[in-house]
mmCIF file of C-alpha atoms in Angstrom:
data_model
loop_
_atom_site.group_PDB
_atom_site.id
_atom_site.type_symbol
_atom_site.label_atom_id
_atom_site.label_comp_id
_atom_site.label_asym_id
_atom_site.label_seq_id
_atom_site.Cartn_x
_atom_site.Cartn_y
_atom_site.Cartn_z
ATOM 1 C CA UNK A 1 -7.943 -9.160 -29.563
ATOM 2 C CA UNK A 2 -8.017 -7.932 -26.071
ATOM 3 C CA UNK A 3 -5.673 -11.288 -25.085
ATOM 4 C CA UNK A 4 -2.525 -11.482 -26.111
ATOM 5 C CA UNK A 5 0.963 -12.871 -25.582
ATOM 6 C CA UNK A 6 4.224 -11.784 -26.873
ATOM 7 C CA UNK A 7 6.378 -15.047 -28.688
ATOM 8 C CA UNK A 8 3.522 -17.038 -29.195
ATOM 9 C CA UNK A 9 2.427 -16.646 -33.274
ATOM 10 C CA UNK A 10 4.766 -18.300 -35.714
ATOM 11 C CA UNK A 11 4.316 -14.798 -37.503
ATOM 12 C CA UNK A 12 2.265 -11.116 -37.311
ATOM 13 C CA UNK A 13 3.183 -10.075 -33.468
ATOM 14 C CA UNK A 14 2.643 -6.771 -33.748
ATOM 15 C CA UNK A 15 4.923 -3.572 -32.453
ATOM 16 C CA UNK A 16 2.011 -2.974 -30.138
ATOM 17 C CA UNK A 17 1.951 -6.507 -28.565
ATOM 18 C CA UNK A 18 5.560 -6.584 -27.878
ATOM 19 C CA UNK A 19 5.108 -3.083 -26.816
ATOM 20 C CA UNK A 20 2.447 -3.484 -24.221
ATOM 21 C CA UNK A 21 3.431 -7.421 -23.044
ATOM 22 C CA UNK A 22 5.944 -7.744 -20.187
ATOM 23 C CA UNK A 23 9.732 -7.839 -21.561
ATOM 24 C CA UNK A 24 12.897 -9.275 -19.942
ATOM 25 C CA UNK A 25 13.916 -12.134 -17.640
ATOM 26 C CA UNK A 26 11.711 -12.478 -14.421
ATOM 27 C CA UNK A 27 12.017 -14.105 -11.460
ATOM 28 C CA UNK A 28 13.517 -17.582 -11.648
ATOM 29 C CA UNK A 29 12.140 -21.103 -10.501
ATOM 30 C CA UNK A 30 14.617 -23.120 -12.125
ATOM 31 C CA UNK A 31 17.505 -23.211 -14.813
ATOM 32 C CA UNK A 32 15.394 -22.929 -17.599
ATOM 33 C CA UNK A 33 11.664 -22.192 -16.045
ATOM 34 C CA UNK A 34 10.489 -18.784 -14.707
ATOM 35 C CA UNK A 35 8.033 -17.885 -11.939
ATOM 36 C CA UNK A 36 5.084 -17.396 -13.574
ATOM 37 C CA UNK A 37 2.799 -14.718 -12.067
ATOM 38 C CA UNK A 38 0.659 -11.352 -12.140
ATOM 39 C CA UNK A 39 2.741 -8.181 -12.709
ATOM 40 C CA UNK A 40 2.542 -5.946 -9.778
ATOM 41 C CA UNK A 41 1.157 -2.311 -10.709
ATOM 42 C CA UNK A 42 -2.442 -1.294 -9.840
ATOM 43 C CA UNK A 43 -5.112 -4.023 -9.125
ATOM 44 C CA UNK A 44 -3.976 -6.279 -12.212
ATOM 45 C CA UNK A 45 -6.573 -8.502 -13.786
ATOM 46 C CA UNK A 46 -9.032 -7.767 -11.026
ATOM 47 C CA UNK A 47 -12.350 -9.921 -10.946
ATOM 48 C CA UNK A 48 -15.843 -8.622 -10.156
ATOM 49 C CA UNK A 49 -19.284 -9.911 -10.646
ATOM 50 C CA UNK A 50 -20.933 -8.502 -13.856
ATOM 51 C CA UNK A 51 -24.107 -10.104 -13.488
ATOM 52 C CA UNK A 52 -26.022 -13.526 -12.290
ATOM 53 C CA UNK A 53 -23.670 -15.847 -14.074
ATOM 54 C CA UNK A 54 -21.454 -13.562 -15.730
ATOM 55 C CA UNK A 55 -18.231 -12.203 -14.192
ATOM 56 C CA UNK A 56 -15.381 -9.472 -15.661
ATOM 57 C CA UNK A 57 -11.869 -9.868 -15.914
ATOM 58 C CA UNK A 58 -9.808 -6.723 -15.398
ATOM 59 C CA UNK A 59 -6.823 -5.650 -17.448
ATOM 60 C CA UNK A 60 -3.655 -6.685 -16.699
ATOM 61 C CA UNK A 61 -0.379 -8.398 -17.204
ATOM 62 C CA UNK A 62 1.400 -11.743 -16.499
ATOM 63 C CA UNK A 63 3.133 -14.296 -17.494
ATOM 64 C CA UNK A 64 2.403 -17.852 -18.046
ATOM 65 C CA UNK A 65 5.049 -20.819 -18.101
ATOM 66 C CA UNK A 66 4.760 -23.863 -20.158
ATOM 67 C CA UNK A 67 6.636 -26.798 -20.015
ATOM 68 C CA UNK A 68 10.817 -26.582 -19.798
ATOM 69 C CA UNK A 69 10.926 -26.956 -23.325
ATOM 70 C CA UNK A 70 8.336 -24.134 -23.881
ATOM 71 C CA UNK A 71 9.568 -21.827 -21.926
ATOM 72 C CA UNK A 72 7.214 -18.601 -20.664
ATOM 73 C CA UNK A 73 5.132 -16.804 -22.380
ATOM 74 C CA UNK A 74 4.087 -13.147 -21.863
ATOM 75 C CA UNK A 75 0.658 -12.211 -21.909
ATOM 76 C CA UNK A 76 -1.261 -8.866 -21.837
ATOM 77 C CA UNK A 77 -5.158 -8.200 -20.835
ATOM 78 C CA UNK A 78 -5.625 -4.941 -22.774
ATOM 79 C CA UNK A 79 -9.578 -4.687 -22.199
ATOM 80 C CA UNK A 80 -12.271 -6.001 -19.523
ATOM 81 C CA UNK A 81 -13.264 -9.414 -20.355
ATOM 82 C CA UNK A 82 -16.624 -11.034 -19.875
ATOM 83 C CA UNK A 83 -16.409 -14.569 -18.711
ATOM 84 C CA UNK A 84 -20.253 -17.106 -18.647
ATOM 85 C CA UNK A 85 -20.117 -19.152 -15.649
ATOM 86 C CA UNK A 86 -21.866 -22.711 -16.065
ATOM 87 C CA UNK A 87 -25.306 -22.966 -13.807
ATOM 88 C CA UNK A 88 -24.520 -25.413 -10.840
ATOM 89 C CA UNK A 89 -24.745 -28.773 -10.585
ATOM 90 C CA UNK A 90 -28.377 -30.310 -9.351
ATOM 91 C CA UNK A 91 -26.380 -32.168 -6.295
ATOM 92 C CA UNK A 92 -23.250 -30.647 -5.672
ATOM 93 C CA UNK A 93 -21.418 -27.383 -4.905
ATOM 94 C CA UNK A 94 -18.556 -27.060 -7.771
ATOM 95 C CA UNK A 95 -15.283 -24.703 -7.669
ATOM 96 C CA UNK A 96 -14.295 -23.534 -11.145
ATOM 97 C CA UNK A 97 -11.190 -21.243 -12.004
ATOM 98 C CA UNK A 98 -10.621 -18.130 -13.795
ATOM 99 C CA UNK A 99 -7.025 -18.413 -15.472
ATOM 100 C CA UNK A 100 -5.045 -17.287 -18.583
ATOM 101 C CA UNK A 101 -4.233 -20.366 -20.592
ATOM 102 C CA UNK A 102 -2.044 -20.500 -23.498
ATOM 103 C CA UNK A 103 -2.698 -22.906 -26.557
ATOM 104 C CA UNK A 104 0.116 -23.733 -29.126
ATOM 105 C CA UNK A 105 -0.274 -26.356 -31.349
ATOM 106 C CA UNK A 106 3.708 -27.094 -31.398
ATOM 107 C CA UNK A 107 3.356 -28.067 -27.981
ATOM 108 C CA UNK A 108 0.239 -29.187 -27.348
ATOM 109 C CA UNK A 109 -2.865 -31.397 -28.638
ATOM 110 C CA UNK A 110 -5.252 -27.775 -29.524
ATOM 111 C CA UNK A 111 -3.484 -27.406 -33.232
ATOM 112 C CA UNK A 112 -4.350 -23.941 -32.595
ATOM 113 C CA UNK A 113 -1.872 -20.459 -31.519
ATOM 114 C CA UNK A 114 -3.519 -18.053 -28.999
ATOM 115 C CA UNK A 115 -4.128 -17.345 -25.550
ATOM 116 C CA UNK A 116 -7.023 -16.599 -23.828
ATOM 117 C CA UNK A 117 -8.976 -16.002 -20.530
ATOM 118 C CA UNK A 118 -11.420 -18.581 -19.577
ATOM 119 C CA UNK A 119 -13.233 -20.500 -16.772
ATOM 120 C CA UNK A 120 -12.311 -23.652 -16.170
ATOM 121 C CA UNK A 121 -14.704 -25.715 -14.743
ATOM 122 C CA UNK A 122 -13.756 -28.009 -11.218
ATOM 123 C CA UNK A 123 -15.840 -31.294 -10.954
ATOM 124 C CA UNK A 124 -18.933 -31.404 -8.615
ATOM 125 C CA UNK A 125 -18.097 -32.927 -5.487
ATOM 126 C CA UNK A 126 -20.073 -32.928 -1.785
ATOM 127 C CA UNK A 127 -16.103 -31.959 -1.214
ATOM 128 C CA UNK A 128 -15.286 -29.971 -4.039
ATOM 129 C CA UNK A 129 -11.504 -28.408 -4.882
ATOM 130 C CA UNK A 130 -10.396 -26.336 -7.769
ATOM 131 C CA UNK A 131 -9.514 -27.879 -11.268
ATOM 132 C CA UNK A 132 -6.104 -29.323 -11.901
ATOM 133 C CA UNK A 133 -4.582 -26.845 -14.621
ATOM 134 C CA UNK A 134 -2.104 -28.050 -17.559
ATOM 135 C CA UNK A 135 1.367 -26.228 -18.378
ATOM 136 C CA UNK A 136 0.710 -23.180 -20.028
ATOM 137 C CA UNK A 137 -2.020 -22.172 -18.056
ATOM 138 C CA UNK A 138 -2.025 -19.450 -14.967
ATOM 139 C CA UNK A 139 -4.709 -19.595 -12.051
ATOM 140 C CA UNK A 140 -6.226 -16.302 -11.240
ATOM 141 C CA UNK A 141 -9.342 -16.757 -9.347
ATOM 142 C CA UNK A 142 -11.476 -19.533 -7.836
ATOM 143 C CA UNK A 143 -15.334 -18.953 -8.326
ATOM 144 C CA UNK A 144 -17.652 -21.083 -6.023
ATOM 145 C CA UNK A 145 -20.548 -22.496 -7.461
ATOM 146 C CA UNK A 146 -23.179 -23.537 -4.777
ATOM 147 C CA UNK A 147 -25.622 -26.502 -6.237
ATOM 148 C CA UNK A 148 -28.619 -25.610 -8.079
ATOM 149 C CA UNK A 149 -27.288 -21.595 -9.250
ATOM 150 C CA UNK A 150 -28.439 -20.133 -11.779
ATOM 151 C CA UNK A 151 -29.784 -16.983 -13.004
ATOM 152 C CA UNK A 152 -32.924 -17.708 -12.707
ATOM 153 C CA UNK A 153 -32.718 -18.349 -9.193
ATOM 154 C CA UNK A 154 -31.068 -15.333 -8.675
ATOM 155 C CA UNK A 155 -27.275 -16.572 -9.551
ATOM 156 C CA UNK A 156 -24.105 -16.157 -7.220
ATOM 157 C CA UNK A 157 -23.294 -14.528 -4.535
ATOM 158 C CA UNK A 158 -19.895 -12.583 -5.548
ATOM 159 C CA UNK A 159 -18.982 -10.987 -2.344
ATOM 160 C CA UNK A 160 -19.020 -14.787 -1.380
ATOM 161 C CA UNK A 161 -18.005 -16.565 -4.494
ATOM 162 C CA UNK A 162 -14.737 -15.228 -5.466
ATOM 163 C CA UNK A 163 -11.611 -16.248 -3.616
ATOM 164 C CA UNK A 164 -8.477 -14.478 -4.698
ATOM 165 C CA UNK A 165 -5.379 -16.906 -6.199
ATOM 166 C CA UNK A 166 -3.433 -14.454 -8.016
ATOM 167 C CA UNK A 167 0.585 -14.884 -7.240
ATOM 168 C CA UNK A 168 2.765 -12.410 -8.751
ATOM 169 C CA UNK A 169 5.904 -12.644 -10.388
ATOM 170 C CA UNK A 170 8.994 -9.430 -10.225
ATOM 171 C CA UNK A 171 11.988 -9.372 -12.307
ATOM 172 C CA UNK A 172 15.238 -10.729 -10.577
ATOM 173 C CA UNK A 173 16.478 -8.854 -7.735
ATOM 174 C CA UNK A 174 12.836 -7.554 -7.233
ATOM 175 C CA UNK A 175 11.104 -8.413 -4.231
ATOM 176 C CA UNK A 176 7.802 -10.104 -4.578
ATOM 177 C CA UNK A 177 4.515 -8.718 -3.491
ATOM 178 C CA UNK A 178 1.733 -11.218 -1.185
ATOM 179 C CA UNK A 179 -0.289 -12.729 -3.521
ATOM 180 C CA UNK A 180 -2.598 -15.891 -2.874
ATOM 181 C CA UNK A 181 -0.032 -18.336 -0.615
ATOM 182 C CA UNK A 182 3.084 -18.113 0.369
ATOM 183 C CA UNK A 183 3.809 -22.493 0.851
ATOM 184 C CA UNK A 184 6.671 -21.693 -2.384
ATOM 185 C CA UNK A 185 10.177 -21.948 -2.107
ATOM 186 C CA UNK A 186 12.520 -19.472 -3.392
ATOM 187 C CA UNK A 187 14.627 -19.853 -6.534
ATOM 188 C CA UNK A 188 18.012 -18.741 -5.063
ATOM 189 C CA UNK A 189 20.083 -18.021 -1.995
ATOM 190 C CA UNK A 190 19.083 -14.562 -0.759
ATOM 191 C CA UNK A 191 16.030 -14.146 -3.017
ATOM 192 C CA UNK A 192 13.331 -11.863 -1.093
ATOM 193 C CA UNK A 193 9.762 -11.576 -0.706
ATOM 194 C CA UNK A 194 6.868 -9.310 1.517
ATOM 195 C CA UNK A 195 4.590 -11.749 2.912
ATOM 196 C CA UNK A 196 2.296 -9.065 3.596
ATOM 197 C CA UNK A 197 1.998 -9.230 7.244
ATOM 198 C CA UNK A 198 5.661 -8.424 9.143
ATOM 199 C CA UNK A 199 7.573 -7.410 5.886
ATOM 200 C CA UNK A 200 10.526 -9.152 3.963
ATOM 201 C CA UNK A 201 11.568 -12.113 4.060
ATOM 202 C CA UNK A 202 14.927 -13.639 2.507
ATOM 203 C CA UNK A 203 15.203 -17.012 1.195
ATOM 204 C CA UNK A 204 18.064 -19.288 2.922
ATOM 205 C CA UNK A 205 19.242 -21.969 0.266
ATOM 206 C CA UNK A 206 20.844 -24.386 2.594
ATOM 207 C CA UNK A 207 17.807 -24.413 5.229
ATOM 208 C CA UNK A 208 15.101 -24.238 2.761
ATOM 209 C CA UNK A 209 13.091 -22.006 4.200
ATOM 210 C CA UNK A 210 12.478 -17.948 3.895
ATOM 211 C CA UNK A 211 13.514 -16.501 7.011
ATOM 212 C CA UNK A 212 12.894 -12.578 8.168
ATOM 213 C CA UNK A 213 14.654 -9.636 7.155
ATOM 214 C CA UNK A 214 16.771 -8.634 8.605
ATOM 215 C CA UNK A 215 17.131 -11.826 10.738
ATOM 216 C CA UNK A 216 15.527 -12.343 13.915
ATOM 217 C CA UNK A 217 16.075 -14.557 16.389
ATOM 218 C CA UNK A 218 13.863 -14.094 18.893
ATOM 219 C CA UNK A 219 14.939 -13.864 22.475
ATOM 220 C CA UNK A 220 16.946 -17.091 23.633
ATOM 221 C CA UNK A 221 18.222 -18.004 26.944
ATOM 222 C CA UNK A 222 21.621 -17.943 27.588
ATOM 223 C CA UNK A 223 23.730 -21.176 29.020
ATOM 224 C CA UNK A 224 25.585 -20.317 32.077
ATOM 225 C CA UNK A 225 28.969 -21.411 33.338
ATOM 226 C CA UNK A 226 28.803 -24.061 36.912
ATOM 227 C CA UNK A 227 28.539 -22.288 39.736
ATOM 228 C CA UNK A 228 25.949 -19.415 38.124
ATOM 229 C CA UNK A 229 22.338 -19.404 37.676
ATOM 230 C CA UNK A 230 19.419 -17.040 37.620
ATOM 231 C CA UNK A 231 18.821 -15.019 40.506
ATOM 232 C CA UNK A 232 15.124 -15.708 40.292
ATOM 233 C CA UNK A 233 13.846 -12.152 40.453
ATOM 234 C CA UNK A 234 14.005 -10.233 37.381
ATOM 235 C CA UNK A 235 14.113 -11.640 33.575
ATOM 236 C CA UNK A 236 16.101 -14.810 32.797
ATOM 237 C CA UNK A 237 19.710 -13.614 31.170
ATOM 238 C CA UNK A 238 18.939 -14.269 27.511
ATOM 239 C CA UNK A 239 19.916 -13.231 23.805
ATOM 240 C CA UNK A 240 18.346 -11.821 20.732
ATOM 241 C CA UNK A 241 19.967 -11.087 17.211
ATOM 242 C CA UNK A 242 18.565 -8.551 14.828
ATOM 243 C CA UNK A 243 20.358 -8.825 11.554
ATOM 244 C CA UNK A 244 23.869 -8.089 12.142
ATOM 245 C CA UNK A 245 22.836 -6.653 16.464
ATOM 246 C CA UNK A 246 22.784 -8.548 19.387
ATOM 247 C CA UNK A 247 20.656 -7.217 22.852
ATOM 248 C CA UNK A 248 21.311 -8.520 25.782
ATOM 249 C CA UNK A 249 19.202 -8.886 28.856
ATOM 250 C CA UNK A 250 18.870 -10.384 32.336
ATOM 251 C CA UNK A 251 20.727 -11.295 35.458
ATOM 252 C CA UNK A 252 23.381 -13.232 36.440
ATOM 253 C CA UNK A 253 24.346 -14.484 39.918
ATOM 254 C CA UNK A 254 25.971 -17.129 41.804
ATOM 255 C CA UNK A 255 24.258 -20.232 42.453
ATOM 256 C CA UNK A 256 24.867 -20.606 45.889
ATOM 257 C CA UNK A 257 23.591 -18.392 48.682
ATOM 258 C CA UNK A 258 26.675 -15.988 50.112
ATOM 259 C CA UNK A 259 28.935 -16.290 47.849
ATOM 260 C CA UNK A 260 30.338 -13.511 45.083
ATOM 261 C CA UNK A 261 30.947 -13.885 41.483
ATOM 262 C CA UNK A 262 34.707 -14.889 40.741
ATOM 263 C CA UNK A 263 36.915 -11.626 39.380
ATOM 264 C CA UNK A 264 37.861 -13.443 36.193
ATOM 265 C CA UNK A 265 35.826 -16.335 35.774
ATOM 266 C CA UNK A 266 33.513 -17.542 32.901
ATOM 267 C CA UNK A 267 30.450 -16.839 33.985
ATOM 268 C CA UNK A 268 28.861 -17.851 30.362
ATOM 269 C CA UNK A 269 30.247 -18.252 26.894
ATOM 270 C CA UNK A 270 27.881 -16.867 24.053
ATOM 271 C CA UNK A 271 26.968 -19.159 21.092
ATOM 272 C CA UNK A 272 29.188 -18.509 18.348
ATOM 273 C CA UNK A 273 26.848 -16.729 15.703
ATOM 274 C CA UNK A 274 26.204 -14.057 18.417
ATOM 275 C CA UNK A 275 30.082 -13.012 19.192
ATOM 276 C CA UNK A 276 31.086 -9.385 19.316
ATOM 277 C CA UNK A 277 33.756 -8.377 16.904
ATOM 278 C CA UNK A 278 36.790 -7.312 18.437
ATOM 279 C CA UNK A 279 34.832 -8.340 22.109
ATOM 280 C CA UNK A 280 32.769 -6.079 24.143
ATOM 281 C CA UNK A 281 33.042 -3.992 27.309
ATOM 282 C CA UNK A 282 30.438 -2.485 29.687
ATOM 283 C CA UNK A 283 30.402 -1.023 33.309
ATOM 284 C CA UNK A 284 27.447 -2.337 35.798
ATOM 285 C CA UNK A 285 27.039 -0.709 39.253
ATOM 286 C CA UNK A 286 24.772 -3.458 41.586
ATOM 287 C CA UNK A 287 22.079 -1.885 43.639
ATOM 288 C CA UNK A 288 23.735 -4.124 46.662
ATOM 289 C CA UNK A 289 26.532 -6.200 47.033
ATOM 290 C CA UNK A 290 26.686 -9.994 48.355
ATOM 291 C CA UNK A 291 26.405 -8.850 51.886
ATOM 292 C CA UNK A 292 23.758 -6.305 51.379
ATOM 293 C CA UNK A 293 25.042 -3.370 50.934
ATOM 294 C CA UNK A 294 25.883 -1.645 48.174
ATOM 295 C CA UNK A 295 26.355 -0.621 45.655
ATOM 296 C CA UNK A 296 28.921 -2.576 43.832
ATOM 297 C CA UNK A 297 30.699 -1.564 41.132
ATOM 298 C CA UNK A 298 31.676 -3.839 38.322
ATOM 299 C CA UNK A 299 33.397 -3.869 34.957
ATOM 300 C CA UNK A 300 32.587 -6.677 32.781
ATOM 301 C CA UNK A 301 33.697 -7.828 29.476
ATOM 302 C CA UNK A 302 32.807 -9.927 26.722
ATOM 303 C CA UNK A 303 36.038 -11.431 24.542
ATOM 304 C CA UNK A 304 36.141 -12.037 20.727
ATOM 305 C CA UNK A 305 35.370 -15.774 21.655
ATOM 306 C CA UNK A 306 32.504 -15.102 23.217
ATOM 307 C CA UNK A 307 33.329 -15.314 27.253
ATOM 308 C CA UNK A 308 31.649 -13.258 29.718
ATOM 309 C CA UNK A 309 33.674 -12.353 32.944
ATOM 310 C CA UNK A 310 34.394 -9.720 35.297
ATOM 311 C CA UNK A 311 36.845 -7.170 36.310
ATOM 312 C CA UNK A 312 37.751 -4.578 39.000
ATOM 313 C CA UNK A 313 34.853 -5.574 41.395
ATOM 314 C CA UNK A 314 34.335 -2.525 44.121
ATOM 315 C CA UNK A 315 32.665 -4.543 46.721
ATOM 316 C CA UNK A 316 31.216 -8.154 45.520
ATOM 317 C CA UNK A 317 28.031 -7.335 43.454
ATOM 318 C CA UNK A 318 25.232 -10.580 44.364
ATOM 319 C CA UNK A 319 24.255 -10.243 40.247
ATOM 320 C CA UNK A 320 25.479 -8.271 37.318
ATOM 321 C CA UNK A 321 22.847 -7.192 34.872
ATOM 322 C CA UNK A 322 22.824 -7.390 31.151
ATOM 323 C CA UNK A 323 20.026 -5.545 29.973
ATOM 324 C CA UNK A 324 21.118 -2.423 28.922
ATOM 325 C CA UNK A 325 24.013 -4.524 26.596
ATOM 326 C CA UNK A 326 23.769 -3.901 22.893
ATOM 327 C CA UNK A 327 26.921 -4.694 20.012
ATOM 328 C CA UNK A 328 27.282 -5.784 16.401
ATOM 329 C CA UNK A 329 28.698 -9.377 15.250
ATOM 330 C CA UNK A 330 30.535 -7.141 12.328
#
């Protein structure tokens, strides 16, 4: 047999299966169900066309849930397999699947014990989808069949007619690779994955969504004190958090024409999640002060709780700058 999964006959699995078939816990969907999945390593069970209505199944390995009560099974692709598709229907385009599927008559209606690799067929349709798949069974590819193929009219297309829907599946603590959509949740507070386009992502339990790695914010603007407002030249004073760093940039002036920023005043107070440890101090020398001239030298300061102000003004600067500001939050 060039199919096979680990746990799955009553009796006779071999050294070799257990050998070659993935071992140990994998990734987690729930208490007792695991995310079932491709195993990383190579191109596993790669499809290509291997004639009109014929296509091959590469080796592989993956494993292939059931119900809860089942459990996962692993399974193990140790030779090319050669899969018949079904000529299309006379009216209507049809979307069949490849997939490993899993019988076992303790669990299911087959009263039979193997696993295999098959095509299951999708129903014709003038809108058709891909075949709803039973427990135990582990969607690798989606084959398009237009209406009216066959070989004798010169069969698929398979540049066209394969679409790729392999997920894969890591062991816990691994990160998972892209694989064919990323609409799943994660299994567990901190959990990680590479969706394959700006890198890692971590999964946040209590917001139920994956966010990046490390964390970014994005730039956000920052809410001044009354009495201060943009100077309308130059960028708007704002805030971005990578991971545990915060950047700072912008300017910062009164809001009234002629007059000077207050020695000691709030001018702003940051949001909490973006406080420096311990506070933060940084020098800023103004190209002009309020009446023109310049420059003016300032030394400003950011506290533990998160309150911007300033200290030993040299003249009276008309705006401070922040963007050369950068600290941790640990």
């Amino acid at each position: 047999m060039t199919v096979r999964a680990a746990w799955l006959l009553p009796t006779a699995q071999t050294r070799e299966d257990t050998r070659l078939a993935p071992l140990g816990a994998m990734a987690a969907e729930g208490e007792l169900t695991t995310r079932d999945g491709v195993i990383p390593g190579g191109n596993p069970l790669a499809a290509t066309g291997a004639g009109p209505m014929q296509v091959q199944l590469g080796v592989g390995r993956a494993l292939v849930q059931g119900t809860l009560s089942q459990g996962a099974y692993p399974v193990v692709v140790t030779s090319p397999e050669t899969l018949k598709v079904t000529d299309g229907n006379a009216q209507f385009d049809r979307v069949d699947s490849i997939a490993l599927k899993v019988y076992d008559g303790q669990y299911d209606i087959s009263s039979d014990t193997r696993v295999t690799a098959e095509i299951i067929q999708g129903t014709p349709s003038s809108t058709p989808t891909p075949p709803k798949l039973p427990p135990g069974t582990l969607r690798l590819w989606d084959i398009t069949v237009p209406a009216g193929t066959s070989a004798g009219v010169g069969g698929l297309d398979w540049s066209r007619a394969l679409a790729d829907r392999r997920r894969y599946t890591v062991a816990p603590g691994g990160i998972i690779p892209r694989g064919w959509g990323l609409s799943f949740d994660g299994s567990h507070d901190g959990q990680y994955r590479d969706n394959g386009v700006t890198g890692l992502e971590r999964w946040n339990a209590s917001a139920r969504a994956w966010m990046p790695y490390p964390y970014d914010s994005g730039w956000q603007p920052l809410a001044l004190a009354p009495g201060y407002a943009h100077p309308g030249h130059g960028t708007v004073a704002s805030w971005r958090r990578l991971g545990s760093m915060v950047m700072l940039r912008g300017r910062i002036g009164p809001s009234k024409a002629g007059s000077t920023i207050a020695n000691g005043a709030t001018i702003l107070t940051l949001p909490a999640a973006i406080r420096p440890a311990g506070g933060k101090e940084f020098a800023w020398a103004a190209p002009r002060d309020v009446t023109g001239k310049g420059p003016a030298l300032t030394r400003a300061e950011l506290s533990g709780a998160g309150a911007l102000r300033v200290y030993e003004m040299f003249d009276a600067p008309a705006w401070i700058g922040l963007d050369t500001v950068t600290y941790c939050t640990d």
